[in-house]
Coordinates of C-alpha atoms in Angstrom, one line a residue:
Chain A
M22 CA 137.2 227.9 -100.6
L23 CA 140.6 228.5 -98.4
A24 CA 139.4 231.4 -96.9
Y25 CA 135.9 229.6 -96.0
T26 CA 137.8 226.1 -94.9
F27 CA 139.9 229.0 -92.2
K28 CA 136.7 230.2 -91.3
R29 CA 135.8 227.1 -90.5
L30 CA 138.5 225.7 -88.7
L31 CA 138.6 229.0 -86.0
A32 CA 134.9 228.3 -85.7
L33 CA 135.6 225.2 -84.2
I34 CA 137.8 226.7 -81.2
P35 CA 135.8 227.9 -79.4
T36 CA 133.2 225.0 -79.6
L37 CA 135.4 222.4 -78.8
L38 CA 137.0 225.0 -75.5
A39 CA 133.4 224.9 -74.4
A40 CA 133.0 221.2 -74.5
S41 CA 136.6 220.5 -73.2
V42 CA 135.5 222.2 -69.9
L43 CA 132.1 220.2 -70.4
I44 CA 133.8 216.8 -70.3
F45 CA 135.9 218.0 -67.6
L46 CA 133.3 219.4 -65.1
F47 CA 131.3 216.1 -66.7
V48 CA 133.8 213.8 -64.9
H49 CA 134.4 215.8 -61.8
L50 CA 131.3 216.4 -60.9
I51 CA 130.7 211.8 -60.6
P52 CA 129.8 210.7 -57.5
G53 CA 133.1 208.6 -55.8
D54 CA 136.3 210.1 -54.7
P55 CA 138.9 208.6 -57.3
A56 CA 142.0 208.3 -54.9
A57 CA 139.6 205.3 -52.9
I58 CA 138.9 204.0 -56.0
L59 CA 142.4 204.1 -57.0
L60 CA 143.8 203.0 -53.1
G61 CA 141.1 199.8 -53.0
D62 CA 139.0 199.2 -50.1
T63 CA 142.0 198.6 -47.6
A64 CA 143.4 202.2 -47.5
T65 CA 144.0 204.4 -44.7
P66 CA 143.1 208.0 -44.8
E67 CA 146.1 209.1 -44.6
E68 CA 147.2 207.4 -47.6
I69 CA 144.1 208.4 -50.1
A70 CA 144.3 212.2 -48.7
E71 CA 148.1 211.8 -49.7
L72 CA 147.1 210.7 -53.1
T73 CA 144.8 212.8 -52.9
H74 CA 147.4 215.5 -53.4
A75 CA 149.6 214.0 -55.3
M76 CA 147.2 213.8 -57.7
G77 CA 146.2 217.7 -57.4
L78 CA 143.1 217.1 -56.9
D79 CA 142.7 218.8 -53.4
R80 CA 143.6 222.4 -56.4
S81 CA 140.6 224.1 -57.3
L82 CA 138.8 223.1 -60.1
I83 CA 140.4 225.9 -62.1
T84 CA 143.6 225.1 -61.4
Q85 CA 142.7 221.2 -62.4
Y86 CA 141.1 222.3 -65.4
F87 CA 143.6 224.5 -66.8
L88 CA 146.6 221.9 -65.8
W89 CA 144.7 219.2 -67.3
L90 CA 144.0 221.4 -70.1
G91 CA 148.0 221.7 -70.5
N92 CA 149.3 218.6 -70.8
V93 CA 146.1 217.5 -72.7
L94 CA 147.7 219.7 -75.3
Q95 CA 151.3 218.5 -75.4
G96 CA 149.3 214.7 -76.0
D97 CA 149.5 213.4 -72.0
F98 CA 145.8 212.8 -71.3
G99 CA 147.1 211.2 -67.9
T100 CA 147.3 207.7 -66.6
S101 CA 144.5 205.7 -66.5
I102 CA 143.1 204.1 -62.8
F103 CA 142.5 200.2 -63.9
F104 CA 144.9 199.7 -66.1
R105 CA 148.2 202.3 -64.6
I106 CA 149.5 203.1 -68.1
P107 CA 149.0 206.2 -70.5
V108 CA 145.4 206.8 -71.2
L109 CA 146.5 207.7 -74.6
S110 CA 147.7 203.9 -75.2
V111 CA 144.5 202.6 -74.1
I112 CA 142.7 204.7 -76.5
A113 CA 145.0 203.1 -78.7
D114 CA 144.8 199.8 -78.3
G115 CA 140.8 200.2 -79.3
A116 CA 141.4 202.2 -81.8
E117 CA 142.6 199.6 -84.3
T118 CA 139.1 197.5 -83.2
S119 CA 136.9 200.4 -83.8
I120 CA 138.8 202.4 -87.2
L121 CA 138.0 198.4 -88.9
L122 CA 134.6 198.0 -87.5
A123 CA 133.9 201.7 -88.7
S124 CA 134.4 201.0 -92.5
M125 CA 133.4 198.2 -92.7
T126 CA 130.0 198.9 -91.5
M127 CA 130.9 202.4 -93.8
I128 CA 131.5 199.6 -96.8
W129 CA 127.7 198.1 -96.1
I130 CA 126.0 200.9 -95.3
M131 CA 126.9 202.0 -98.8
L132 CA 126.2 198.5 -100.5
I133 CA 123.4 198.4 -99.0
G134 CA 121.5 201.9 -98.6
I135 CA 122.4 203.4 -102.1
P136 CA 121.7 200.8 -104.8
I137 CA 118.1 200.0 -102.4
G138 CA 117.3 204.2 -102.3
I139 CA 118.1 204.2 -106.4
L140 CA 115.9 201.2 -106.7
A141 CA 113.1 202.3 -104.5
A142 CA 112.6 206.0 -106.4
T143 CA 113.3 204.7 -109.7
R144 CA 110.0 202.5 -109.2
H145 CA 108.4 204.9 -107.0
G146 CA 105.0 204.4 -105.5
S147 CA 105.3 200.7 -106.5
W148 CA 105.2 197.5 -104.9
V149 CA 109.5 197.6 -104.7
D150 CA 109.4 201.5 -103.9
Q151 CA 106.8 200.2 -100.9
I152 CA 109.0 197.3 -99.3
A153 CA 111.8 199.0 -99.4
S154 CA 110.9 202.5 -97.6
G155 CA 108.5 200.0 -95.1
G156 CA 112.1 197.9 -94.8
A157 CA 113.7 200.0 -94.2
M158 CA 111.8 202.0 -91.1
L159 CA 111.4 199.1 -89.6
F160 CA 115.2 197.5 -89.4
A161 CA 115.2 201.7 -88.3
S162 CA 112.9 200.2 -85.2
I163 CA 115.0 197.8 -84.1
P164 CA 117.4 197.8 -81.1
T165 CA 120.9 197.1 -82.1
F166 CA 122.1 194.9 -78.9
W167 CA 118.9 193.2 -80.1
L168 CA 120.0 192.3 -83.8
G169 CA 123.4 191.7 -82.3
L170 CA 122.0 189.1 -80.1
Y171 CA 119.5 187.0 -82.2
L172 CA 122.5 187.6 -85.1
I173 CA 124.9 185.7 -82.2
L174 CA 122.6 183.4 -81.7
I175 CA 121.7 181.8 -85.1
F176 CA 124.7 182.5 -87.3
A177 CA 127.5 182.0 -84.5
V178 CA 126.0 179.6 -82.1
G179 CA 123.0 178.0 -83.6
L180 CA 124.8 177.5 -87.3
G181 CA 128.6 177.9 -86.4
W182 CA 129.6 179.7 -89.4
F183 CA 130.8 182.7 -87.5
P184 CA 133.0 183.4 -84.1
S185 CA 130.6 184.9 -81.3
S186 CA 132.6 187.1 -80.3
G187 CA 136.0 188.9 -79.4
F188 CA 138.3 190.6 -81.9
P189 CA 142.1 189.1 -82.2
S190 CA 143.8 192.0 -84.0
I191 CA 145.0 191.7 -87.7
S192 CA 148.6 191.8 -86.5
D193 CA 148.4 188.6 -84.7
E194 CA 148.1 185.1 -86.0
G195 CA 145.5 184.6 -88.6
G196 CA 146.1 187.8 -89.9
L197 CA 143.6 188.8 -92.5
W198 CA 141.5 186.4 -91.6
N199 CA 140.3 187.9 -88.5
I200 CA 138.5 190.4 -89.7
R201 CA 135.8 187.4 -90.2
Y202 CA 134.9 188.5 -86.1
L203 CA 133.9 191.7 -87.3
L204 CA 131.4 190.6 -89.8
L205 CA 128.4 189.9 -87.1
P206 CA 128.9 193.1 -85.5
S207 CA 129.5 195.5 -88.4
L208 CA 126.2 193.7 -90.3
T209 CA 124.6 194.9 -86.3
L210 CA 125.6 198.3 -86.9
A211 CA 125.0 198.7 -90.4
A212 CA 121.6 198.4 -90.2
P213 CA 119.9 201.3 -88.8
N214 CA 122.3 203.1 -91.0
A215 CA 121.8 201.9 -93.9
A216 CA 118.4 201.9 -93.7
L217 CA 118.9 206.0 -92.9
I218 CA 120.7 206.4 -96.6
I219 CA 117.2 204.3 -97.8
R220 CA 115.2 206.4 -97.1
L221 CA 117.7 209.5 -97.4
V222 CA 118.8 208.6 -100.9
R223 CA 115.2 207.9 -101.9
A224 CA 113.8 211.1 -100.6
S225 CA 116.4 213.1 -102.4
M226 CA 116.4 211.7 -105.8
L227 CA 112.9 212.2 -106.3
D228 CA 113.6 215.6 -104.9
V229 CA 116.0 215.7 -107.6
Q230 CA 113.6 214.1 -110.1
R231 CA 111.0 217.3 -109.9
E232 CA 113.6 220.0 -111.1
D233 CA 114.3 221.7 -115.2
H234 CA 117.0 220.1 -115.7
V235 CA 115.8 217.1 -115.3
R236 CA 112.9 217.0 -117.6
T237 CA 115.0 218.6 -120.1
A238 CA 117.1 216.2 -120.0
R239 CA 113.8 213.6 -120.5
A240 CA 112.5 215.3 -122.5
K241 CA 115.8 215.3 -125.2
G242 CA 115.0 211.5 -125.3
L243 CA 118.0 210.8 -122.9
H244 CA 117.2 206.8 -121.7
P245 CA 115.6 206.8 -118.7
T246 CA 118.3 204.6 -117.0
K247 CA 121.3 207.8 -118.3
V248 CA 118.5 210.0 -116.4
A249 CA 119.0 208.3 -113.7
I250 CA 122.4 208.0 -112.8
R251 CA 123.8 211.1 -114.6
H252 CA 121.6 213.5 -113.7
V253 CA 119.3 212.4 -111.1
F254 CA 121.5 209.9 -109.2
R255 CA 124.5 212.5 -108.8
N256 CA 122.5 215.5 -108.1
A257 CA 121.0 213.6 -105.1
M258 CA 124.2 212.5 -103.8
I259 CA 124.7 216.4 -102.6
S260 CA 122.4 215.6 -99.6
V261 CA 122.7 211.9 -98.9
A262 CA 126.9 213.0 -98.5
A263 CA 125.5 216.1 -96.5
A264 CA 123.9 213.3 -93.9
F265 CA 127.4 211.3 -94.0
G266 CA 128.4 213.2 -90.4
F267 CA 125.3 212.6 -88.8
T268 CA 125.3 208.2 -89.6
F269 CA 129.1 208.5 -88.0
A270 CA 127.0 210.4 -84.9
A271 CA 125.0 207.4 -85.3
L272 CA 128.1 204.7 -85.5
I273 CA 129.5 205.8 -82.4
S274 CA 126.5 206.2 -80.2
E275 CA 125.6 202.4 -81.2
A276 CA 129.2 201.1 -81.5
V277 CA 129.3 201.7 -78.1
V278 CA 126.3 199.4 -77.8
T279 CA 127.7 196.6 -80.1
E280 CA 131.5 196.4 -79.1
T281 CA 129.7 195.7 -76.0
V282 CA 127.2 193.2 -77.5
F283 CA 129.6 190.8 -79.2
S284 CA 132.4 191.8 -77.0
L285 CA 134.6 194.0 -79.2
P286 CA 138.2 195.5 -77.6
G287 CA 137.5 199.4 -79.3
I288 CA 136.6 201.8 -77.7
G289 CA 132.8 202.1 -77.4
R290 CA 133.1 199.5 -74.9
L291 CA 136.0 201.0 -73.8
V292 CA 134.2 204.3 -72.3
V293 CA 130.7 201.6 -70.7
Q294 CA 133.8 199.5 -69.2
S295 CA 135.3 203.0 -67.5
I296 CA 132.5 204.8 -66.6
L297 CA 131.3 201.5 -64.7
R298 CA 134.8 201.4 -63.0
R299 CA 135.0 205.3 -62.5
D300 CA 138.3 205.0 -64.4
Y301 CA 138.0 209.1 -64.9
P302 CA 141.4 210.0 -66.6
V303 CA 140.3 207.5 -69.4
I304 CA 136.8 208.5 -69.9
Q305 CA 138.0 211.8 -70.5
G306 CA 140.3 211.3 -72.6
V307 CA 138.4 209.4 -75.0
I308 CA 135.3 211.4 -74.7
L309 CA 137.8 213.8 -75.5
V310 CA 139.1 212.2 -78.6
I311 CA 135.9 211.1 -80.1
V312 CA 134.1 214.4 -79.7
C313 CA 137.4 215.6 -81.8
L314 CA 136.6 213.1 -84.1
Y315 CA 132.9 213.9 -84.5
M316 CA 133.5 217.7 -85.1
I317 CA 136.7 217.2 -87.8
I318 CA 134.5 214.7 -89.3
N319 CA 131.3 217.3 -90.3
L320 CA 133.8 219.8 -90.8
L321 CA 134.9 217.3 -93.8
V322 CA 131.3 217.0 -94.5
D323 CA 130.5 220.3 -94.2
L324 CA 133.5 221.6 -97.0
T325 CA 133.3 218.5 -99.3
Y326 CA 129.2 219.5 -99.7
A327 CA 130.5 223.2 -100.2
R328 CA 133.0 221.7 -103.0
L329 CA 130.1 219.5 -104.1
D330 CA 127.6 222.1 -104.4
P331 CA 129.2 225.8 -104.9
R332 CA 126.4 227.8 -103.4
V333 CA 126.8 226.7 -99.7
S334 CA 130.1 229.0 -99.0
L335 CA 129.0 231.8 -101.5
K336 CA 126.2 232.5 -98.7
Chain B
M1 CA 85.3 218.8 -85.4
N2 CA 88.7 220.7 -86.8
F3 CA 90.6 218.6 -84.5
I4 CA 88.6 215.4 -86.3
S5 CA 88.9 216.1 -89.7
T6 CA 92.8 216.8 -88.9
I7 CA 93.5 213.7 -87.6
Q8 CA 91.5 212.0 -90.9
N9 CA 93.4 213.9 -92.6
V10 CA 96.6 212.1 -91.0
F11 CA 95.2 209.0 -91.5
R12 CA 93.0 208.3 -94.1
G13 CA 94.4 206.0 -97.5
R14 CA 97.6 204.9 -95.1
T15 CA 96.8 201.5 -93.4
L16 CA 100.0 201.0 -92.2
A17 CA 99.8 204.3 -90.2
T18 CA 97.0 203.5 -88.9
I19 CA 97.6 200.0 -87.6
G20 CA 100.7 201.6 -86.2
M21 CA 98.0 204.4 -84.4
I22 CA 95.9 201.2 -83.4
W23 CA 98.6 199.4 -81.4
L24 CA 99.6 202.3 -80.1
C25 CA 96.4 202.7 -77.9
V26 CA 96.5 198.8 -77.5
I27 CA 100.0 199.6 -75.8
L28 CA 98.1 202.9 -74.0
V29 CA 95.6 200.6 -72.7
A30 CA 97.8 198.0 -70.9
A31 CA 99.4 200.7 -69.6
L32 CA 96.6 202.0 -68.2
A33 CA 94.8 199.0 -67.0
A34 CA 98.2 196.5 -66.4
P35 CA 96.7 195.3 -63.1
I36 CA 93.8 194.0 -65.0
F37 CA 95.6 192.0 -68.0
A38 CA 98.1 191.0 -66.6
P39 CA 97.5 187.7 -64.9
F40 CA 100.7 187.6 -62.2
D41 CA 102.0 189.5 -60.1
P42 CA 105.2 191.2 -62.2
L43 CA 107.9 190.6 -59.4
D44 CA 105.9 187.3 -58.2
I45 CA 109.2 185.0 -58.1
D46 CA 109.0 180.6 -58.5
P47 CA 112.6 179.2 -58.6
I48 CA 110.6 176.0 -59.2
G49 CA 109.0 177.4 -62.3
R50 CA 112.3 179.2 -64.1
L51 CA 113.4 179.4 -67.6
Q52 CA 109.4 177.3 -68.5
E53 CA 108.7 177.7 -72.4
P54 CA 105.8 180.2 -73.9
S55 CA 103.3 177.8 -72.6
W56 CA 99.2 178.4 -72.2
A57 CA 99.6 178.9 -68.4
H58 CA 102.9 181.5 -69.1
F59 CA 102.1 183.0 -73.3
F60 CA 105.9 184.4 -73.1
G61 CA 107.4 181.6 -70.7
T62 CA 109.2 182.7 -67.0
D63 CA 112.7 184.4 -66.8
H64 CA 115.5 182.9 -64.3
F65 CA 113.4 184.1 -61.2
G66 CA 110.3 182.5 -62.5
R67 CA 108.4 185.5 -63.0
D68 CA 106.2 186.0 -66.4
T69 CA 107.2 187.2 -68.5
F70 CA 103.8 188.0 -70.4
S71 CA 102.5 190.6 -67.1
R72 CA 105.6 191.7 -67.0
S73 CA 106.1 192.6 -71.1
I74 CA 102.4 194.4 -69.6
Y75 CA 103.3 196.1 -67.2
G76 CA 107.3 197.2 -69.1
A77 CA 104.3 199.4 -71.3
R78 CA 103.7 201.1 -68.8
M79 CA 107.5 202.9 -68.6
T80 CA 107.2 202.7 -72.6
V81 CA 104.6 205.7 -72.2
V82 CA 106.2 207.0 -69.5
I83 CA 109.1 207.7 -70.4
G84 CA 108.3 208.3 -74.2
L85 CA 105.7 211.2 -73.1
G86 CA 108.4 212.0 -70.3
S87 CA 111.2 212.6 -72.3
V88 CA 108.7 214.4 -75.4
V89 CA 107.6 216.9 -73.0
F90 CA 110.9 217.5 -71.9
A91 CA 112.3 217.8 -75.0
L92 CA 109.7 219.9 -76.4
I93 CA 109.0 222.0 -73.4
I94 CA 113.6 223.1 -73.1
G95 CA 114.3 222.8 -76.5
G96 CA 111.4 224.7 -77.7
L97 CA 111.8 227.7 -75.5
I98 CA 115.6 227.4 -76.2
G99 CA 115.0 227.7 -79.8
M100 CA 112.0 230.1 -79.8
L101 CA 113.6 232.8 -77.3
S102 CA 117.3 232.4 -79.3
A103 CA 115.7 233.2 -82.3
Y104 CA 113.3 236.1 -81.4
F105 CA 115.9 238.2 -78.6
T106 CA 118.5 237.4 -81.8
R107 CA 121.8 238.0 -78.6
L108 CA 120.3 236.3 -75.9
G109 CA 120.5 233.6 -78.8
H110 CA 123.9 234.0 -79.5
V111 CA 124.6 232.7 -76.0
L112 CA 121.6 230.2 -75.7
M113 CA 122.4 228.6 -79.4
R114 CA 126.3 228.9 -78.6
I115 CA 125.4 225.8 -75.9
V116 CA 123.1 224.0 -78.1
D117 CA 125.8 224.0 -80.7
V118 CA 128.3 222.1 -77.7
L119 CA 125.7 219.5 -76.5
M120 CA 125.6 218.7 -80.3
A121 CA 129.4 218.1 -80.2
F122 CA 128.5 214.6 -78.4
P123 CA 127.1 212.1 -80.1
A124 CA 123.8 211.6 -78.5
L125 CA 124.3 208.0 -76.6
L126 CA 127.2 209.2 -75.5
L127 CA 125.9 212.5 -74.4
A128 CA 123.1 210.1 -72.3
L129 CA 125.9 208.1 -70.7
V130 CA 127.8 210.7 -69.3
L131 CA 125.6 212.2 -68.2
M132 CA 123.8 209.1 -66.6
T133 CA 126.8 208.8 -64.2
L134 CA 126.1 211.6 -62.8
L135 CA 122.8 210.9 -61.0
E136 CA 121.3 207.6 -59.7
R137 CA 119.9 205.4 -62.1
S138 CA 115.8 206.2 -61.7
V139 CA 112.6 207.3 -64.2
T140 CA 113.2 210.3 -63.8
N141 CA 116.5 210.6 -64.9
T142 CA 116.7 208.7 -67.7
I143 CA 112.8 211.3 -68.9
I144 CA 115.8 213.7 -68.3
V145 CA 118.6 213.3 -69.9
I146 CA 116.8 211.5 -72.9
G147 CA 114.8 214.8 -72.9
I148 CA 118.2 216.9 -73.0
V149 CA 119.8 215.1 -75.6
Y150 CA 116.8 215.9 -78.0
A151 CA 115.9 219.4 -76.0
T152 CA 119.5 220.1 -78.2
T153 CA 118.2 218.6 -81.6
T154 CA 114.4 220.7 -80.9
A155 CA 116.1 223.7 -80.3
R156 CA 117.9 223.9 -83.5
I157 CA 115.4 223.3 -85.1
L158 CA 112.6 225.1 -83.9
F159 CA 115.4 228.2 -83.7
G160 CA 115.3 228.2 -88.1
M161 CA 111.2 228.0 -88.0
T162 CA 111.1 230.9 -85.4
L163 CA 113.3 232.9 -87.7
K164 CA 111.5 231.8 -90.8
L165 CA 108.3 232.8 -88.9
K166 CA 109.4 236.5 -87.4
G167 CA 109.5 237.7 -90.8
E168 CA 105.8 237.0 -91.9
V169 CA 103.9 239.9 -92.6
F170 CA 101.4 238.8 -90.0
V171 CA 104.3 239.1 -86.9
D172 CA 104.7 242.7 -88.0
A173 CA 100.5 243.8 -87.6
A174 CA 100.7 242.0 -84.5
K175 CA 103.9 244.4 -83.9
C176 CA 102.1 247.4 -84.9
S177 CA 99.0 246.7 -82.7
G178 CA 100.7 247.5 -79.7
A179 CA 101.3 243.8 -79.1
G180 CA 104.0 242.3 -76.2
H181 CA 106.4 240.0 -77.2
S182 CA 105.2 237.1 -75.0
S183 CA 102.4 237.6 -77.0
I184 CA 103.8 237.7 -80.3
L185 CA 106.0 234.7 -79.1
F186 CA 103.5 232.6 -77.6
R187 CA 99.9 233.6 -79.1
H188 CA 101.0 234.9 -82.7
I189 CA 104.0 232.3 -83.4
L190 CA 104.0 228.9 -81.3
P191 CA 100.4 228.5 -83.0
N192 CA 102.1 227.8 -86.5
L193 CA 104.6 225.4 -84.8
I194 CA 102.1 223.0 -83.3
S195 CA 101.8 220.8 -85.9
P196 CA 105.6 220.7 -86.8
L197 CA 106.4 219.8 -82.7
L198 CA 104.3 217.4 -82.9
V199 CA 105.6 215.4 -85.9
Q200 CA 108.9 216.1 -83.8
A201 CA 107.7 215.1 -81.3
S202 CA 106.6 212.1 -82.8
F203 CA 110.4 211.3 -83.8
I204 CA 111.9 211.6 -80.1
F205 CA 109.0 209.6 -78.5
A206 CA 110.8 207.0 -81.0
F207 CA 114.2 207.3 -80.6
A208 CA 113.5 208.0 -76.6
Q209 CA 112.5 204.5 -77.1
L210 CA 115.9 202.6 -78.2
Q211 CA 118.1 205.4 -76.8
A212 CA 116.6 203.7 -72.9
A213 CA 116.5 200.7 -74.5
A214 CA 119.6 201.0 -75.0
L215 CA 120.6 202.2 -71.6
D216 CA 118.7 199.8 -69.6
F217 CA 121.1 197.2 -71.7
L218 CA 124.3 198.7 -70.7
G219 CA 123.2 198.5 -66.7
L220 CA 122.4 202.8 -66.8
G221 CA 119.3 203.6 -66.9
L222 CA 116.1 202.2 -65.1
P223 CA 117.1 200.7 -62.3
P224 CA 116.8 196.7 -62.6
E225 CA 114.1 195.9 -60.6
I226 CA 111.2 198.2 -62.4
P227 CA 110.2 195.6 -65.4
S228 CA 110.9 197.4 -68.9
W229 CA 110.9 195.9 -72.1
G230 CA 114.7 197.4 -72.2
N231 CA 115.7 196.0 -68.8
M232 CA 114.0 192.6 -69.6
L233 CA 116.5 192.3 -72.2
S234 CA 118.5 192.9 -70.4
E235 CA 118.7 190.6 -67.2
E236 CA 118.1 187.6 -69.3
R237 CA 120.4 188.2 -72.2
I238 CA 123.0 185.3 -71.0
Y239 CA 120.3 183.2 -71.1
V240 CA 119.2 183.5 -74.4
T241 CA 120.9 180.4 -75.5
R242 CA 119.4 178.5 -72.9
A243 CA 115.7 180.2 -73.6
P244 CA 115.9 182.2 -76.7
W245 CA 112.2 183.1 -76.0
L246 CA 112.9 185.6 -73.4
L247 CA 114.6 188.0 -75.3
L248 CA 112.2 187.3 -78.5
F249 CA 109.3 189.0 -77.1
P250 CA 110.1 191.8 -75.2
G251 CA 112.1 192.8 -78.6
I252 CA 109.6 192.5 -81.0
L253 CA 107.3 194.6 -78.5
I254 CA 109.8 197.2 -79.1
I255 CA 110.5 196.9 -82.5
I256 CA 106.7 197.1 -83.6
S257 CA 106.3 200.3 -80.9
V258 CA 109.3 201.9 -82.3
F259 CA 107.9 201.0 -86.3
S260 CA 104.4 201.9 -85.2
I261 CA 105.2 205.2 -84.0
N262 CA 107.9 206.0 -86.8
L263 CA 104.7 205.3 -89.2
V264 CA 102.4 208.0 -87.4
G265 CA 105.0 210.2 -87.4
D266 CA 105.8 209.9 -91.0
A267 CA 102.3 209.8 -91.6
M268 CA 101.3 213.0 -90.1
R269 CA 105.0 214.7 -91.7
D270 CA 103.2 214.4 -94.7
S271 CA 99.9 216.0 -94.1
I272 CA 101.8 219.3 -92.9
D273 CA 102.3 222.3 -93.7
P274 CA 104.9 222.7 -96.9
R275 CA 106.3 225.3 -95.4
F276 CA 108.1 223.5 -92.9
K277 CA 108.9 219.9 -94.0
D278 CA 112.7 220.2 -95.1
D279 CA 113.4 221.7 -91.1
I280 CA 111.2 218.7 -90.0
A281 CA 114.1 215.4 -88.2
G282 CA 113.6 212.2 -90.5
V283 CA 114.1 211.3 -94.0

């Protein structure tokens, strides 16, 4: 297990390096001169040339890449053009919102996805199953921002139960109660992903149900509920656990949209706004952080999977 | 005859999938004959008649420029079809070639599949967003960007399936009878991949709709003057409290369409070659 973990960690490095080259190139290919944008409309060509030199933008791309990479490895992601503060603290400011949003969403996904998935699988073919599967597919077909807008319209504007946008930190006035700002966004974000988990739980439970050990368990007269939970569900969860990496990727993608709809000060909205503001250092920094995070989560998922199913690491 | 019996096989006993297929045909007809069905010009501005409620004159009401939402929705079907088909064709050709060639020529595969791995290290919408910032907002660029994102998944799936097929006896037989590489790849292996490719196509078509709508919504998709369902939602969102129906119709059109594609895709997957069931995307 240790050797396997080590091997997987080592394999991450080239992919991460290649991803960093891509991110660097992407940002440098974006049309527009960062020095000119930074100085605004009133800048003279001399001032722009001076800043270009000061920022190192007149050096070769390769030199610039290694300088950037060297700084990143030391924890220096540069300075935001828009906020004029270090990129890392811009990202840290958005982290609280995004982490809380992601955690709440994950809780919803599990609370909604797993029980309904089990129900659909145990009542396979019945109307319960058809409604659950059909409903899951319907929810997976809804654009997240559309769902978010109507949740705001109904529960925030219409009924006034929840705030419609923004999120004050839980360390500010209001404390933990500020979580209510994240209720509608997390439900919006959870809907398509919970739908996916419902279908996944159902599919893998149905798969496991066909296996020999389940037939044996039934044959020896175990109560159907016991068979469903002890023999089928526990094994089915292995492939569900493997899907959480995928869910996390979907979560990041949809968080970009959801945070924009609800005007949440998170990392997803930071990506969009930095792109629209041409704030290169922030775009580079945020995307690098997200890609790292995504790869680490995928690794953790794979390692958990290997632990749950020992056959994996032997391959 | 073979084609018709395959279709019958896919849709027999699947009422919902059949309804989905009919809806997709309706969209196709609407897209092709938009000028015939649309009662108004989708770009005609009428400042006096702005934000009207749905009525017999304007089935879906009018937007903040006084444009007829029903006519715009019909023209929007064009973009649904164009973006969907465009991304599917792009992703299947590029991704399919990368996947097949990588599996067949092992050395080339080492390089190509590593590139695919790197691109897959980016969450889908994030990759699309970054690529879109490099390019101008246009129909072609939206197709290319969404196409690239799903070319990666297609490449990975086809890589696995081609590897499986490569070891089969009929490939050895073809080799022994002197068939060249291209003949083996495209005449012997490819025909076996057609049905999984069709299923993959349906999933890409569905995802492309949601992805394109999200890009439109973030202001990084189709040019704003083009009436697409995503752009309609994006433009009218600030009027949602005054005119909630403006978002209702384009949104429901997206939902029904994506739902229909998913139903058809599911039906196709259920009737597919059992060898590939595990390899196909979606659950």
